[in-house]
């Protein structure tokens, strides 16, 4: 068991070459284009329900998942379309799920806040803030017992940091030395209220320190910074050195939910964060490194938009689930 | 067949599954030390502390850990020391364990057993004495079983662990040291079937968990007067074996439901509704409930003993059902 873990830990750092970085840029565009399309379909009432978009936070999702293997598992929260896509979810089935169709990942029974793409290792999102944090510990426990060097990752926001299970989970993960990585997307607002009105501990990573968990607070709009912190976290988890807490400072460029008038934030604040758009920033880095041509950068966006158009077409032309499905799959 | 206590039978069922299936793990407070009543005594010594995991007092998160482990292929058995503390784990149990199979369109399964013990025993007051099983009838996706004797406890424990759904396994503290014969390593009871423990012709008494004891005592006492009582042990609340109840009521035409939980919104209400849907025209008297009053469990001995239904209250209800008078 130990040998397997160490073997994994020594594996070369994946994806630092230009080709790999350009691929990450492409994945960020997939998420951005997907969510912008979802927003448009919601406005057109083609998609209904309660939608939380992570536009502006793509560097965290892609940066984190880029260091995971297919059989590492990821848990999300209520704002998790991007996490699922970053872990490899199929855009067509994901869009069909949001549109409530029978061909969606969950036959339309889950919807935006309950996406499950089990085959990709994206185990589940949750409509309850902080709800998946304990679940990820269980996945990490099982992974360690199986001894295959797998890790579990859970994404959550700063709002989860004031819940009881969050604190219980940090304590247990540390106590048991579990291979779990806590990824906090600290976007400064829990629903409509700034973090400063909810806690005096605005750097959530300080809680990790309390419980004896190594942590890093990074610029969450800088994908390379996210990857650097995450790389150490994954190495430690695979090597049996226990959990890590990675706090990513970021910002959602949309409201808490689609339709949120967003009166609680100054327009100037929004404008400042738009200047720090994670995709544009990464593109500038890649250009400086001459990682790709201008045409290739444009193509990343246009290809992504074409793929999500196809996904929308797939979703909206798919059948609705039959009414009898209401009462199926209650029990396994 | 060996004579086992109810507590030993639970341990026997758990241990048998753990020996056969290396994916069965136990999580809970003090479980590696045997737990507060000794149900897990000796298991850590035999199978290792990695299989019997002591946890901090963090019920909500421990429930979530067990669910996450179940989603990753283990078959966890999580112990909530008193059912009263399950309030702390309700989000994980109700919003996650119960719903993930459905919400995922069948992609996920949660093969989880939740052991709790409930009921009035020992003047422990309202935070260590409740019977809360009816809450979980209202949560699609959960199964709920409440064994009343050692043989059922052993078998239902094995069935619960083997089930691919979350199962709430409700033990009664007051039964732990009651003894009866139980087949060694017994299993294979149909988990979803009620048991007719005594056949009778005049009144059906449906009881669950420890209330089976006063139900049988009442039946015995009434037999001396020529009143023939059929006693049905519900055993499983979800699924509820309505067929066995209806079959019995078609014969006796009268039904009394006995439980230790408070009357309002209890299992008796569900049983009465389900039975009348199928057997109303067979009934000669209203369906009656014998249950605790709508009050928290009091601590002091005289109040505590008046809180719990006993043989006399069951007898009174049976006589009432036979009198044909409205309550």
Short mmCIF file of C-alpha atoms in Angstrom, two decimals, chain A residues 14 23-24 26-28 30-31 34 58 60-75 80-95 105 115-123 155 307, chain B residues 107:
data_model
loop_
_atom_site.label_atom_id
_atom_site.label_comp_id
_atom_site.label_asym_id
_atom_site.label_seq_id
_atom_site.Cartn_x
_atom_site.Cartn_y
_atom_site.Cartn_z
CA UNK A 14 1.56 16.91 -14.91
CA UNK A 23 -5.56 22.88 -22.97
CA UNK A 24 -6.39 24.38 -19.56
CA UNK A 26 -9.54 25.79 -23.57
CA UNK A 27 -11.26 24.12 -20.59
CA UNK A 28 -11.77 27.46 -18.88
CA UNK A 30 -15.70 25.59 -22.09
CA UNK A 31 -16.98 26.46 -18.62
CA UNK A 34 -21.39 26.83 -21.04
CA UNK A 58 -13.12 29.14 -13.68
CA UNK A 60 -10.20 27.40 -9.46
CA UNK A 61 -12.26 24.63 -11.04
CA UNK A 62 -9.82 23.99 -13.88
CA UNK A 63 -6.67 24.54 -11.87
CA UNK A 64 -7.74 22.09 -9.16
CA UNK A 65 -9.12 19.37 -11.42
CA UNK A 66 -6.14 19.57 -13.79
CA UNK A 67 -4.03 17.88 -11.12
CA UNK A 68 -6.42 15.01 -10.48
CA UNK A 69 -6.68 11.62 -12.12
CA UNK A 70 -9.89 10.15 -13.47
CA UNK A 71 -10.43 8.00 -10.37
CA UNK A 72 -9.83 10.77 -7.86
CA UNK A 73 -13.19 12.03 -6.65
CA UNK A 74 -14.61 15.52 -6.49
CA UNK A 75 -17.54 16.85 -4.48
CA UNK A 80 -20.71 23.53 -9.34
CA UNK A 81 -21.38 23.35 -13.09
CA UNK A 82 -17.76 24.36 -13.62
CA UNK A 83 -16.41 21.74 -11.23
CA UNK A 84 -18.27 18.99 -13.09
CA UNK A 85 -17.02 20.21 -16.46
CA UNK A 86 -13.47 20.53 -15.16
CA UNK A 87 -13.65 16.91 -13.94
CA UNK A 88 -14.74 15.80 -17.38
CA UNK A 89 -18.54 15.89 -17.42
CA UNK A 90 -20.14 15.62 -20.83
CA UNK A 91 -21.54 18.99 -21.88
CA UNK A 92 -24.57 17.52 -23.62
CA UNK A 93 -25.70 15.43 -20.67
CA UNK A 94 -24.98 18.26 -18.25
CA UNK A 95 -26.97 20.77 -20.28
CA UNK A 105 -27.03 12.87 -16.17
CA UNK A 115 -25.40 17.34 -10.61
CA UNK A 116 -23.86 13.89 -10.46
CA UNK A 117 -21.47 12.65 -13.16
CA UNK A 118 -20.31 9.49 -11.42
CA UNK A 119 -18.34 8.10 -14.35
CA UNK A 120 -16.05 11.15 -14.26
CA UNK A 121 -15.47 11.06 -10.51
CA UNK A 122 -17.65 14.12 -9.96
CA UNK A 123 -19.64 12.41 -7.23
CA UNK A 155 -15.20 22.58 -3.32
CA UNK A 307 -19.73 22.99 -28.42
CA UNK B 107 -26.04 6.62 -10.55
#
